[in-house]
Coordinates of C-alpha atoms in Angstrom, one line a residue:
M1 CA -100.7 17.9 -1.1
V2 CA -99.4 20.7 -3.2
A3 CA -102.2 23.0 -4.4
P4 CA -102.5 22.9 -8.1
H5 CA -101.3 26.0 -10.0
P6 CA -104.2 27.9 -11.5
L7 CA -103.5 26.9 -15.1
I8 CA -106.4 26.7 -17.6
H9 CA -104.3 25.1 -20.4
R10 CA -102.5 21.9 -19.6
P11 CA -101.5 20.3 -22.9
R12 CA -99.9 17.4 -21.0
R13 CA -103.4 16.1 -20.2
L14 CA -103.5 14.7 -23.7
R15 CA -100.1 13.1 -23.4
R16 CA -100.8 11.2 -20.2
T17 CA -101.4 7.7 -21.6
E18 CA -100.6 5.8 -24.8
A19 CA -104.3 5.6 -25.6
L20 CA -104.7 9.4 -25.3
R21 CA -101.7 10.1 -27.4
R22 CA -103.0 7.8 -30.1
L23 CA -106.4 9.4 -29.9
V24 CA -105.0 12.9 -30.8
K25 CA -102.2 11.8 -33.1
E26 CA -102.1 14.1 -36.1
T27 CA -99.9 12.2 -38.5
E28 CA -100.2 8.4 -39.2
L29 CA -97.6 6.5 -41.2
T30 CA -99.1 3.4 -42.8
V31 CA -97.9 0.7 -45.2
N32 CA -100.1 2.3 -47.9
D33 CA -97.8 5.3 -47.9
L34 CA -94.8 3.3 -49.0
I35 CA -93.2 2.8 -52.4
Y36 CA -90.3 0.3 -52.5
P37 CA -87.4 1.0 -54.9
V38 CA -85.8 -2.1 -56.3
F39 CA -82.7 -2.8 -58.5
V40 CA -82.7 -5.3 -61.3
M41 CA -79.8 -6.7 -63.3
E42 CA -79.1 -9.3 -66.0
G43 CA -78.3 -12.9 -65.2
E44 CA -79.9 -15.7 -63.0
N45 CA -79.8 -16.5 -59.3
I46 CA -78.0 -13.2 -58.5
K47 CA -78.5 -11.2 -55.3
Q48 CA -75.7 -8.6 -54.8
E49 CA -75.6 -6.4 -51.7
I50 CA -74.8 -2.8 -52.5
P51 CA -71.8 -1.9 -50.2
S52 CA -72.9 1.7 -49.6
M53 CA -76.5 0.6 -49.0
P54 CA -76.5 -2.2 -46.4
Q55 CA -79.4 -4.7 -46.8
C56 CA -80.2 -3.3 -50.3
Y57 CA -79.5 -5.6 -53.2
R58 CA -79.4 -5.9 -57.0
Y59 CA -81.4 -8.8 -58.1
S60 CA -81.6 -10.9 -61.3
L61 CA -85.1 -11.1 -62.5
D62 CA -85.8 -14.6 -61.1
L63 CA -84.8 -13.6 -57.6
L64 CA -86.5 -10.2 -57.9
L65 CA -89.8 -11.9 -58.5
K66 CA -89.4 -13.8 -55.2
E67 CA -88.4 -10.6 -53.4
L68 CA -91.5 -8.9 -54.7
Q69 CA -93.8 -11.6 -53.5
D70 CA -92.5 -10.9 -50.0
V71 CA -93.1 -7.2 -50.6
V72 CA -96.7 -7.8 -51.6
N73 CA -97.2 -10.1 -48.5
L74 CA -96.1 -7.2 -46.3
G75 CA -98.9 -5.1 -47.8
I76 CA -96.7 -2.8 -49.9
K77 CA -98.7 -1.8 -53.0
A78 CA -96.1 -0.2 -55.3
I79 CA -92.5 -0.5 -56.4
A80 CA -90.1 1.7 -58.4
L81 CA -87.9 -0.2 -60.8
F82 CA -84.2 0.8 -61.5
P83 CA -82.0 -1.2 -63.9
L84 CA -78.2 -1.9 -63.8
I85 CA -77.3 -1.8 -67.5
A86 CA -74.2 -3.6 -68.9
D87 CA -71.5 -1.2 -70.2
E88 CA -71.6 -2.7 -73.7
K89 CA -75.3 -1.7 -74.0
K90 CA -74.7 1.9 -73.2
D91 CA -74.5 4.6 -75.8
N92 CA -74.9 8.4 -76.0
Q93 CA -78.3 8.0 -77.7
G94 CA -79.7 5.8 -75.0
T95 CA -81.0 3.3 -77.6
E96 CA -81.2 0.4 -75.1
S97 CA -83.6 2.4 -73.0
Y98 CA -86.5 1.8 -75.5
N99 CA -85.5 -1.7 -76.6
P100 CA -88.8 -3.7 -76.3
N101 CA -86.7 -6.6 -75.2
G102 CA -84.6 -4.6 -72.8
L103 CA -84.0 -5.4 -69.1
V104 CA -86.7 -3.0 -67.8
Q105 CA -89.3 -4.0 -70.4
R106 CA -88.8 -7.8 -69.7
T107 CA -88.9 -7.2 -66.0
V108 CA -92.1 -5.2 -66.1
K109 CA -93.8 -7.9 -68.3
A110 CA -92.7 -10.6 -65.9
I111 CA -93.9 -8.7 -62.8
K112 CA -97.2 -8.0 -64.3
Q113 CA -97.6 -11.7 -65.3
E114 CA -96.6 -13.0 -61.9
I115 CA -97.9 -10.3 -59.5
P116 CA -100.4 -8.3 -61.5
Q117 CA -101.8 -6.4 -58.5
L118 CA -98.4 -4.8 -57.8
I119 CA -98.2 -1.2 -59.0
V120 CA -95.0 -0.9 -61.2
I121 CA -93.4 2.5 -61.5
T122 CA -90.6 2.8 -64.1
D123 CA -87.7 5.3 -64.1
V124 CA -87.5 7.4 -67.3
A125 CA -84.0 8.9 -67.6
L126 CA -80.9 8.2 -69.7
D127 CA -78.2 8.1 -66.9
P128 CA -78.3 4.2 -66.5
Y129 CA -78.0 3.9 -70.3
S130 CA -75.4 6.6 -70.9
P131 CA -71.6 5.9 -71.0
Y132 CA -71.3 9.5 -69.5
G133 CA -73.7 8.9 -66.6
H134 CA -75.8 11.9 -67.5
D135 CA -79.5 12.1 -67.8
G136 CA -79.4 13.3 -71.4
I137 CA -77.6 13.1 -74.7
V138 CA -74.2 14.8 -74.6
E139 CA -72.7 17.0 -77.3
N140 CA -69.5 19.0 -76.8
G141 CA -69.8 18.6 -73.0
Q142 CA -73.4 20.0 -73.0
I143 CA -76.6 18.1 -72.2
L144 CA -79.1 18.4 -75.1
N145 CA -82.7 19.0 -74.0
D146 CA -85.0 18.5 -76.9
E147 CA -83.1 15.7 -78.4
T148 CA -83.1 13.9 -75.1
V149 CA -86.9 14.4 -74.7
E150 CA -87.4 12.6 -78.0
V151 CA -85.6 9.5 -76.5
L152 CA -87.5 9.8 -73.2
V153 CA -90.8 9.7 -75.0
K154 CA -89.7 6.4 -76.8
M155 CA -88.6 5.0 -73.4
A156 CA -91.9 5.9 -71.7
L157 CA -93.9 4.4 -74.5
S158 CA -91.9 1.1 -74.3
H159 CA -92.5 1.0 -70.6
A160 CA -96.3 1.5 -71.1
E161 CA -96.3 -1.2 -73.7
A162 CA -94.6 -3.6 -71.3
G163 CA -97.3 -2.9 -68.6
A164 CA -96.0 -0.1 -66.4
D165 CA -98.7 1.6 -64.3
L166 CA -96.8 4.8 -63.9
V167 CA -93.8 6.2 -65.7
A168 CA -91.5 8.5 -63.7
P169 CA -89.4 10.9 -65.6
S170 CA -86.5 11.7 -63.3
D171 CA -84.3 13.6 -65.8
M172 CA -85.3 17.2 -65.3
M173 CA -85.3 18.1 -69.0
D174 CA -87.6 20.9 -69.9
G175 CA -91.0 20.0 -71.5
R176 CA -90.6 16.2 -71.1
I177 CA -93.9 15.7 -69.0
G178 CA -96.0 17.3 -71.8
A179 CA -94.2 15.4 -74.5
I180 CA -94.6 12.1 -72.7
R181 CA -98.3 12.8 -71.9
R182 CA -99.1 13.6 -75.5
A183 CA -97.3 10.5 -76.8
L184 CA -99.0 8.2 -74.3
D185 CA -102.4 9.6 -75.2
V186 CA -101.9 9.4 -78.9
E187 CA -100.7 5.8 -78.7
G188 CA -103.8 4.9 -76.5
W189 CA -102.1 4.7 -73.1
I190 CA -104.4 7.1 -71.5
N191 CA -104.5 5.2 -68.2
V192 CA -100.7 5.1 -67.8
G193 CA -99.9 7.8 -65.2
I194 CA -96.9 10.1 -64.9
L195 CA -95.1 10.5 -61.6
A196 CA -93.0 13.6 -62.3
Y197 CA -89.8 14.2 -60.6
S198 CA -90.8 17.8 -60.5
A199 CA -88.4 19.3 -57.9
K200 CA -85.2 17.2 -58.1
Y201 CA -82.2 18.9 -56.7
A202 CA -78.5 18.7 -57.6
S203 CA -77.9 16.9 -54.3
A204 CA -74.9 15.3 -52.7
Y205 CA -77.3 12.7 -51.2
Y206 CA -77.4 10.5 -54.4
G207 CA -74.0 8.8 -54.1
P208 CA -75.0 5.3 -53.0
F209 CA -77.7 5.1 -55.7
R210 CA -75.1 5.9 -58.3
D211 CA -72.9 3.2 -56.9
A212 CA -75.9 0.8 -57.2
L213 CA -76.4 1.5 -60.9
A214 CA -72.8 2.5 -61.9
S215 CA -74.4 5.7 -63.1
A216 CA -72.2 8.5 -61.6
P217 CA -71.5 11.3 -64.1
K218 CA -68.1 10.7 -65.9
F219 CA -67.5 14.5 -66.2
G220 CA -68.8 17.6 -64.6
D221 CA -72.0 17.5 -62.5
K222 CA -75.8 17.7 -63.0
Q223 CA -76.3 21.3 -62.1
T224 CA -77.3 22.5 -65.6
Y225 CA -80.5 20.4 -65.3
Q226 CA -81.1 19.5 -61.6
M227 CA -82.1 22.3 -59.3
D228 CA -79.9 24.5 -57.2
I229 CA -80.1 23.3 -53.6
A230 CA -80.6 26.9 -52.4
N231 CA -83.8 27.5 -54.4
S232 CA -87.3 27.2 -53.1
R233 CA -89.5 29.4 -55.3
E234 CA -88.0 27.7 -58.4
A235 CA -89.5 24.4 -57.1
I236 CA -93.0 25.9 -57.4
K237 CA -92.3 27.1 -60.9
E238 CA -91.3 23.5 -61.9
I239 CA -94.3 22.1 -60.1
A240 CA -96.6 24.5 -61.9
L241 CA -95.2 23.5 -65.3
D242 CA -95.5 19.8 -64.7
I243 CA -99.1 20.2 -63.5
E244 CA -99.9 22.2 -66.7
E245 CA -98.2 19.5 -68.8
G246 CA -100.2 16.7 -67.3
A247 CA -98.4 15.2 -64.4
D248 CA -100.5 12.9 -62.1
L249 CA -98.2 12.8 -59.1
L250 CA -95.4 15.1 -58.1
M251 CA -92.0 14.1 -56.6
I252 CA -89.7 16.0 -54.4
K253 CA -86.2 14.6 -54.3
P254 CA -84.4 14.4 -51.8
A255 CA -86.8 14.5 -48.9
L256 CA -85.1 15.0 -45.6
A257 CA -83.2 18.2 -46.3
Y258 CA -86.1 19.5 -48.4
L259 CA -89.1 19.2 -46.0
D260 CA -89.8 22.9 -46.5
I261 CA -90.2 22.2 -50.3
I262 CA -92.6 19.3 -49.5
R263 CA -94.6 21.7 -47.4
R264 CA -94.7 24.4 -50.0
V265 CA -95.7 22.0 -52.7
R266 CA -98.4 20.5 -50.5
D267 CA -99.8 24.0 -49.9
Y268 CA -99.7 24.8 -53.6
T269 CA -101.5 21.8 -55.2
H270 CA -104.1 19.1 -54.5
L271 CA -102.2 16.5 -56.6
P272 CA -100.6 13.7 -54.7
V273 CA -97.1 14.7 -53.4
V274 CA -94.4 12.0 -53.2
A275 CA -91.2 12.3 -51.2
Y276 CA -88.1 10.4 -52.2
N277 CA -86.2 9.3 -49.1
V278 CA -83.0 8.9 -51.1
S279 CA -80.0 6.6 -50.9
G280 CA -77.8 9.0 -48.9
E281 CA -80.4 9.5 -46.3
Y282 CA -80.8 5.7 -46.0
A283 CA -77.0 5.1 -45.8
M284 CA -76.5 7.7 -43.0
I285 CA -79.1 6.1 -40.8
K286 CA -77.8 2.6 -41.5
A287 CA -74.3 3.6 -40.8
A288 CA -75.2 5.3 -37.5
G289 CA -77.4 2.3 -36.6
Q290 CA -74.5 -0.2 -37.2
Q291 CA -72.3 1.9 -34.9
G292 CA -74.9 1.8 -32.2
W293 CA -75.0 5.6 -32.2
I294 CA -78.8 5.8 -32.7
D295 CA -81.9 3.7 -32.1
E296 CA -82.2 2.8 -35.8
K297 CA -85.8 1.7 -35.9
K298 CA -87.0 4.7 -34.0
V299 CA -85.0 7.1 -36.2
I300 CA -86.4 5.4 -39.3
L301 CA -90.0 5.9 -38.2
E302 CA -89.3 9.5 -37.0
T303 CA -87.7 10.4 -40.3
L304 CA -90.5 9.0 -42.5
T305 CA -93.1 10.5 -40.2
S306 CA -91.5 13.9 -40.6
M307 CA -92.0 13.6 -44.4
K308 CA -95.7 12.8 -43.9
R309 CA -96.1 15.6 -41.5
A310 CA -94.5 18.0 -44.0
G311 CA -97.2 17.1 -46.4
A312 CA -96.1 14.0 -48.4
D313 CA -98.9 11.6 -49.4
L314 CA -96.4 8.9 -50.4
I315 CA -92.8 8.1 -49.6
L316 CA -90.4 6.3 -51.9
T317 CA -88.0 4.7 -49.5
Y318 CA -85.5 1.8 -49.2
F319 CA -86.8 1.4 -45.7
A320 CA -90.2 0.2 -47.0
K321 CA -89.9 -3.4 -46.0
E322 CA -88.5 -2.6 -42.6
V323 CA -91.2 -0.1 -41.9
A324 CA -93.9 -2.5 -43.1
L325 CA -92.6 -5.1 -40.7
M326 CA -92.5 -2.5 -37.8
L327 CA -96.0 -1.4 -38.5
H328 CA -97.3 -4.9 -38.6
H329 CA -96.1 -5.5 -35.0

């Protein structure tokens, strides 16, 4: 028998068995951490797979309600709703975005009637409604800030009236959180929360999402309003402003290449921090999994656990249903 080396510290003692490893596990991913993004479109009996997002679909409202019943049965508590708007309903002023009978408004009402316990989060931004694919009103090639905020306020109010639990401004216009909070309060929607996309970067990871909603910018890019990918301190500035203006939850988008930002925000605030595991992150894992280059399920769990470990309280992810199924087994 080999004499033991005189070590005092043997960290492997706590890795020896599965039971020991679970006993000292620092980060736990649960179904309660998941927000499931869904895409809705006009029509009936439609389920369209998004080519760049395998196993993700656009649904007409009737089939979306069936999908969401499955989501609830898996224990997922919240969804984020994104609309595919017909081209003929798009205009530079985003007027369809606050139509009380618009696609989002009708969808929210139907969900709340059929599945009232499901938390519904609505996207507040003009890009799905704009012929230019930008998040704001365009004038002479520029994105107007204050004029856009006026429309975002109308949109948020229409979502609140339809029954949304949280509105989620994803546009990155200056001052929109405060303007929306004031308007919601004045109109009596004091219990409708704001999930602020506070640190949203001008990322190359959004391509598949823009395919899903046909919302890619028709000119230029979004760098005059979304954040520079190189900046970290600026994220804290944006976070501080959104907290001051009344945000209830704070989003970092994307997540995987911005784990350091999630950590900095977590250390800065006690508000809930949300990570958006975006479409490009999803597509890369799916593509590698289809090629057999990775163990897809293990990589999904490792990726989402890294976001929790970095400090995210919640994760908005297209993997939500898959993860819920894995966690149930």
